[in-house]
Short mmCIF file of C-alpha atoms in Angstrom, two decimals:
data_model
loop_
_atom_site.label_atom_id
_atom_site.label_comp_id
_atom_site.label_asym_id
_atom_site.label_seq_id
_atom_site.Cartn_x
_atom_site.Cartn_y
_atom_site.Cartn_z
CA UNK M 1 79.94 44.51 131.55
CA UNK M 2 80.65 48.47 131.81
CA UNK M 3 82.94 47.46 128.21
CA UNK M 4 79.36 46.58 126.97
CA UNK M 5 76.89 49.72 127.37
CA UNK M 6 79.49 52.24 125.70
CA UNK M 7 79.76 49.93 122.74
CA UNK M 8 75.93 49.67 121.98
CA UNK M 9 75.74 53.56 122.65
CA UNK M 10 78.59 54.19 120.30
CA UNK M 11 76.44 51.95 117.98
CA UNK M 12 72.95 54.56 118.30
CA UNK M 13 74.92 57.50 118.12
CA UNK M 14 75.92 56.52 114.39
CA UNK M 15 73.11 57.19 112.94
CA UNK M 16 71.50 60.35 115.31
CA UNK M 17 72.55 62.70 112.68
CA UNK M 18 70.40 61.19 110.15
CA UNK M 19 67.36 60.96 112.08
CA UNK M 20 66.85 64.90 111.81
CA UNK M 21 66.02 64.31 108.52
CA UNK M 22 61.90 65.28 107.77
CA UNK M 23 61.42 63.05 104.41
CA UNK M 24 60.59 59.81 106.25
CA UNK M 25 58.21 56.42 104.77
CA UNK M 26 56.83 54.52 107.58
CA UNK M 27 56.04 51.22 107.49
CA UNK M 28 55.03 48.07 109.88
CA UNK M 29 56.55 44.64 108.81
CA UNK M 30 56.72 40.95 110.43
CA UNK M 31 59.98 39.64 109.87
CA UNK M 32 59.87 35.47 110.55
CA UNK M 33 63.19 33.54 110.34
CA UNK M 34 64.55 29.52 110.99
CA UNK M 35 68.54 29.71 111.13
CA UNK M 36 70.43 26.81 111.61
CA UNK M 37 74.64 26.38 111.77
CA UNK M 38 75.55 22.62 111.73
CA UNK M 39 79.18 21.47 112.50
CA UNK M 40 80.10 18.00 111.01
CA UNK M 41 83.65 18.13 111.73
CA UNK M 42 85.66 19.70 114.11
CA UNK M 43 87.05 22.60 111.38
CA UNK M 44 83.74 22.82 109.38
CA UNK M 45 80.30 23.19 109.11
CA UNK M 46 77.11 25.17 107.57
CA UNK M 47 75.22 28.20 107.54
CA UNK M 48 71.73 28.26 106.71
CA UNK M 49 68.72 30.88 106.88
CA UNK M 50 65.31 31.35 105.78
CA UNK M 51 63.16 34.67 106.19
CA UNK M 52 60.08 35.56 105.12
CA UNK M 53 59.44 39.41 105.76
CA UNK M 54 55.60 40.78 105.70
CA UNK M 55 54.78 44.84 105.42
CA UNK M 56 51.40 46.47 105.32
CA UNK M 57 49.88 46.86 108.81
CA UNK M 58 52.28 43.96 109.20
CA UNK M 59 50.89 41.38 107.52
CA UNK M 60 49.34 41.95 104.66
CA UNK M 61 51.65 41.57 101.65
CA UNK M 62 54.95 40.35 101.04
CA UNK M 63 57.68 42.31 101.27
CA UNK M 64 61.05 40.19 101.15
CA UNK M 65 61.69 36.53 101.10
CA UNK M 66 65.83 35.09 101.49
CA UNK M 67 67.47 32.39 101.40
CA UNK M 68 71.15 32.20 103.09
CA UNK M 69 73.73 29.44 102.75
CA UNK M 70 77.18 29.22 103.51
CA UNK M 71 80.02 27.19 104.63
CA UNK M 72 81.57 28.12 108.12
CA UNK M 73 85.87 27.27 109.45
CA UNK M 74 85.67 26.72 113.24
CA UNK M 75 89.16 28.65 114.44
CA UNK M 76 88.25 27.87 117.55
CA UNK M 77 84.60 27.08 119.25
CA UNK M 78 84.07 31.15 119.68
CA UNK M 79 85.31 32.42 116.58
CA UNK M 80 84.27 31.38 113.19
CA UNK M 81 84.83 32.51 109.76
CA UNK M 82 82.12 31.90 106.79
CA UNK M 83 81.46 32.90 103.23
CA UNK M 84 78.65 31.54 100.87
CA UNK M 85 75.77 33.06 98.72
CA UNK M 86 72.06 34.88 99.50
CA UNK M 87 69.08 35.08 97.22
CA UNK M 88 66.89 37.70 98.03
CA UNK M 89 63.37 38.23 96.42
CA UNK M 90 61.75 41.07 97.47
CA UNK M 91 59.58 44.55 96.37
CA UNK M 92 61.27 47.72 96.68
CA UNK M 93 59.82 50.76 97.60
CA UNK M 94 57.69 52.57 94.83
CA UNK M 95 57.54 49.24 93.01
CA UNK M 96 55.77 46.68 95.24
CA UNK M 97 53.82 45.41 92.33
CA UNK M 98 57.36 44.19 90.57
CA UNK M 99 59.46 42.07 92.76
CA UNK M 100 63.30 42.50 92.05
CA UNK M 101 66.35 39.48 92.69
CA UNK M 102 68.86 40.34 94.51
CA UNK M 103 72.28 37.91 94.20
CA UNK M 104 74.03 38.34 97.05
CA UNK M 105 77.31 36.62 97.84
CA UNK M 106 78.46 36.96 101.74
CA UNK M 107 81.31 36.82 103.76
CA UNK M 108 81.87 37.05 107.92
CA UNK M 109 83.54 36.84 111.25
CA UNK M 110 81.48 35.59 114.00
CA UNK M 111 82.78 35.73 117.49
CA UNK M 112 81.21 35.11 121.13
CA UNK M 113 82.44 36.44 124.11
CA UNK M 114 81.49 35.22 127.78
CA UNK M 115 80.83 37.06 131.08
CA UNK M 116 79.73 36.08 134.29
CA UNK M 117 76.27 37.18 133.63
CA UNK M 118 76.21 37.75 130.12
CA UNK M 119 76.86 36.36 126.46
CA UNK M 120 77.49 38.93 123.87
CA UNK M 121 78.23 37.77 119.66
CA UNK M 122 79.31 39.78 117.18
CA UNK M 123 80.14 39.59 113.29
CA UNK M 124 81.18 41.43 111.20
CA UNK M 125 80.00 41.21 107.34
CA UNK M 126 80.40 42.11 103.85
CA UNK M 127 77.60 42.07 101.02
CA UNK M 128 78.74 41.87 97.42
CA UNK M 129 74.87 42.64 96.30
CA UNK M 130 73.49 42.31 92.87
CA UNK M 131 69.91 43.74 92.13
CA UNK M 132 68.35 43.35 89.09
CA UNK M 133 67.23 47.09 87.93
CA UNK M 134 63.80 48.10 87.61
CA UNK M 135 62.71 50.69 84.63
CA UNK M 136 59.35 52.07 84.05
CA UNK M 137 57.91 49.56 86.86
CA UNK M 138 59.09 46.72 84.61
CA UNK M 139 62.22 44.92 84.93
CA UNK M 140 65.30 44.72 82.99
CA UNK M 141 68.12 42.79 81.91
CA UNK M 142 71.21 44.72 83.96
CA UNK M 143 71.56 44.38 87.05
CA UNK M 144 73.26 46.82 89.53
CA UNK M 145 76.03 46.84 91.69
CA UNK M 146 77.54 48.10 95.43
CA UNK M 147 79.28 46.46 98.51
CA UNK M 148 77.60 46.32 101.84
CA UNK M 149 79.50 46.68 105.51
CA UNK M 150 77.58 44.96 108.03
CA UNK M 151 78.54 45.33 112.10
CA UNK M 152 76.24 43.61 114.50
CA UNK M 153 76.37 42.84 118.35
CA UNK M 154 74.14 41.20 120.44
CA UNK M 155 74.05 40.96 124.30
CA UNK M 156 72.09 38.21 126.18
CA UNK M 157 71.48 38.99 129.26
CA UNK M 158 69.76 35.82 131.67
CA UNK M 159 66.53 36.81 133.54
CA UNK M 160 65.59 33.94 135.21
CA UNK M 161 68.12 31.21 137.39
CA UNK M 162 68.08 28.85 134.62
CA UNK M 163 70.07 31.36 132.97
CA UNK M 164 71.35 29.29 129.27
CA UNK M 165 70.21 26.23 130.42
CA UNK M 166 66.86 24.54 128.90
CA UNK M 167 64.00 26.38 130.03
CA UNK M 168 65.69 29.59 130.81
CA UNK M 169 64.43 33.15 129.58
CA UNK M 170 67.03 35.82 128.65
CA UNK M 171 66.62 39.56 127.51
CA UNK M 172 68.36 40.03 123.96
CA UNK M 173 69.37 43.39 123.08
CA UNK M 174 70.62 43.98 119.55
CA UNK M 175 72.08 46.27 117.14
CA UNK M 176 73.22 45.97 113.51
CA UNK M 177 74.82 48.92 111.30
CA UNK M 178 75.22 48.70 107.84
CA UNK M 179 76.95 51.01 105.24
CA UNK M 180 77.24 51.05 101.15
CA UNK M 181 80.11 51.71 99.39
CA UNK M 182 81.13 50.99 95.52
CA UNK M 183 80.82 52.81 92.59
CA UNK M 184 77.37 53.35 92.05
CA UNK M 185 76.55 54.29 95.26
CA UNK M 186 76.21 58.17 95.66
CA UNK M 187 73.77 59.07 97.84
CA UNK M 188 73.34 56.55 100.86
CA UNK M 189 76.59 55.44 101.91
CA UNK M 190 74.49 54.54 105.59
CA UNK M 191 72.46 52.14 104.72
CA UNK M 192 70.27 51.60 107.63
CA UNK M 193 70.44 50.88 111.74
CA UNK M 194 68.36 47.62 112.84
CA UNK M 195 67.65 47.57 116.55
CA UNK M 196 66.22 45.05 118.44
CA UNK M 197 64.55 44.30 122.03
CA UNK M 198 62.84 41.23 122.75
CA UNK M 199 63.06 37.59 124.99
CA UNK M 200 64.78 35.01 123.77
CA UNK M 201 63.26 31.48 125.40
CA UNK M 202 66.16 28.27 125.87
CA UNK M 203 63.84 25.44 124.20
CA UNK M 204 66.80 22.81 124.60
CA UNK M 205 70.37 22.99 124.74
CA UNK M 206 70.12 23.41 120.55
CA UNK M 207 67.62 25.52 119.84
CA UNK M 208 66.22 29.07 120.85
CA UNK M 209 63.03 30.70 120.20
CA UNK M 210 63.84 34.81 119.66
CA UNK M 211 60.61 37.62 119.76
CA UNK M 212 60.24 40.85 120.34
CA UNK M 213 60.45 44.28 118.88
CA UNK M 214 63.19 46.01 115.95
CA UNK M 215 63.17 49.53 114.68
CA UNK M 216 64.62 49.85 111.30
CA UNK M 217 66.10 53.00 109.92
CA UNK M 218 67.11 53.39 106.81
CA UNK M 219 68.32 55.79 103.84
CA UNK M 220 67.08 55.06 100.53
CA UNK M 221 68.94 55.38 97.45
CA UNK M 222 67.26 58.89 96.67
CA UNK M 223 69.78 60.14 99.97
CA UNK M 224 66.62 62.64 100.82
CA UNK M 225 63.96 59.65 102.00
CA UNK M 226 64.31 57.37 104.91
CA UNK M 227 62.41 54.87 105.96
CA UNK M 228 60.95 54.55 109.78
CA UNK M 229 60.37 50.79 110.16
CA UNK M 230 57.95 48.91 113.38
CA UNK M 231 58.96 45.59 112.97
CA UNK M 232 57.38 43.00 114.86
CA UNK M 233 60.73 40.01 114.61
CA UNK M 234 60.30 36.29 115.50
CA UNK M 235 63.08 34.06 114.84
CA UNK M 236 63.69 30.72 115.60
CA UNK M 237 67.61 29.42 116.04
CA UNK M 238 68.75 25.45 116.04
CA UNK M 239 72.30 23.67 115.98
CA UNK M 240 73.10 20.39 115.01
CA UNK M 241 76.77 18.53 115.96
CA UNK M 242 77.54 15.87 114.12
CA UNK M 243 80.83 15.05 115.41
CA UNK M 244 81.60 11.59 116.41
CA UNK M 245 81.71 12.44 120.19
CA UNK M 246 80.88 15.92 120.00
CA UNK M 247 81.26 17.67 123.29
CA UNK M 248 78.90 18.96 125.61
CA UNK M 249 76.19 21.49 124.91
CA UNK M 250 77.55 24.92 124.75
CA UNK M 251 75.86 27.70 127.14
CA UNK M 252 76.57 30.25 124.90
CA UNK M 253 74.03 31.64 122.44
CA UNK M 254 75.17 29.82 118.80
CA UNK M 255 73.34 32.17 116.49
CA UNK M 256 71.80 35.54 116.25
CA UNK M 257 69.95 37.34 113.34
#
C-alpha cells in the first residue's frame, strides 16, 4: 500500500502547473457507460464499450456518444494486451450545434495487481485519433490528425467484510492522464486529467455497478482555455467466460473506465 499513495500523488501533481491558468469553461456533464471484456478462449477475447455523455446542467443535451471494440491476448490472467477501433460522435466546444466524427483506432496494456486489502489496474493507452474538421460551423471533407498517450490507475479499496465477493461495497479511487503529440498538435500537448471518487457495488461475481464523482481538466486546442469539468459518472462493468471449464470467479476488479 505505501507504493500506492505516492503514485496517485505523482499523478495530481502533473497537471498543478496548469491549473494556475485564469481562461477556464466550466461545464457539468453525466457520463453513463456498459463495458464488457469476454474471454472465449484461454489466449483471447473482446473488448467492448458504450458511453453516452450528457452536458448542460448535466443533462440537458448531448455532448459525446462512443462506441469501443477491440480484441484482447490474455498473457497471463493479470496482464492483457488489446488493440481495436473507437467511433466517437460528439459536439466540440464553440460548435455544439455541429456534431464532429472522430475515428479512433486504440491500442493498450492492462494489468492488475493484488494486495491484501486492495486491487489496483492500470493501462496504459495510445489514441491514433481522426476528427473530421469543422469550418465556418459547417463541416468539411479533411479530417485532422494527432496521437493520444493515455495512463490510468485505479485502486479499489473494500469497505465492507464482503470485500470482492457478491454483495460487497468498495471505494474506487481513480486517475487518468492523457497527453497529445503529432504534428499538428502545437498548443496542448496535456490533454486533460480525469479524476474520479465514487462506490463501486459487487452485483455478482461478473458484474459491477461504478458511481460517483470525476473532475475533468482539460486544455483545449487554443493552449490559453481549459475546461473545468463536474461530472456526475455511472458505469456499469460485466464479464463473460466462455471457456469450456473456465475457472473460478476472479476477486479482482476485471474492468475499469
Amino acid at each position: 500500500m505505501k507504493h500506492l499513495l505516492p503514485l496517485l500523488c505523482f499523478l495530481l501533481l502533473l497537471t498543478s502547473p496548469l491549473r494556475a491558468q485564469k481562461q477556464y469553461v466550466r461545464e457539468q456533464q453525466t457520463w453513463v457507460g456498459v463495458f464488457n471484456q469476454t474471454r472465449f478462449s484461454p489466449r483471447w477475447g473482446t473488448w467492448t464499450d458504450l458511453q453516452l455523455r450528457l452536458h448542460d446542467h448535466y443533462v440537458r443535451d448531448l455532448a459525446q456518444g462512443l462506441t469501443r471494440v477491440g480484441l484482447t491476448y490474455y498473457l497471463t490472467d493479470d496482464v492483457r494486451l488489446t488493440a481495436g477501433y473507437a467511433y466517437v460522435h460528439h459536439f466540440p466546444e464553440g460548435t455544439r450545434t455541429i456534431s464532429q466524427a472522430e475515428h479512433r483506432p486504440w491500442q493498450q496494456v492492462q494489468w492488475f495487481t493484488k494486495f491484501p486489502q486492495a486491487r489496483l489496474m492500470q493501462w496504459v493507452r495510445l489514441d491514433e485519433r481522426f476528427r473530421r474538421t469543422i469550418q465556418n460551423n459547417e463541416r468539411t471533407d479533411d479530417f485532422n490528425f494527432n496521437y493520444r498517450a493515455r495512463y490510468n490507475a485505479a485502486l479499489f479499496l473494500p469497505l465492507t467484510n464482503k470485500g470482492f465477493t457478491p454483495g460487497g461495497l468498495q471505494f474506487l479511487l481513480n486517475n487518468e492522464v492523457m497527453m497529445n503529440f503529432g504534428q499538428e498538435i502545437r498548443l496542448n500537448y496535456f490533454d486533460q486529467n480525469r479524476l474520479f471518487a465514487g462506490l463501486v457495488y459487487q452485483l455478482n461475481p461478473h458484474a459491477q455497478l461504478h458511481g460517483g464523482y470525476m473532475h475533468l481538466f482539460q486544455q483545449l486546442p487554443a493552449g490559453s482555455t481549459y475546461r473545468n469539468q463536474h461530472t456526475i459518472r455511472v458505469f456499469y462493468f460485466h464479464n463473460f467466460d466462455l471457456r469450456p471449464t473456465p475457472p473460478p470467479a476472479p476477486t479482482t476488479p476485471t474492468s475499469a473506465p
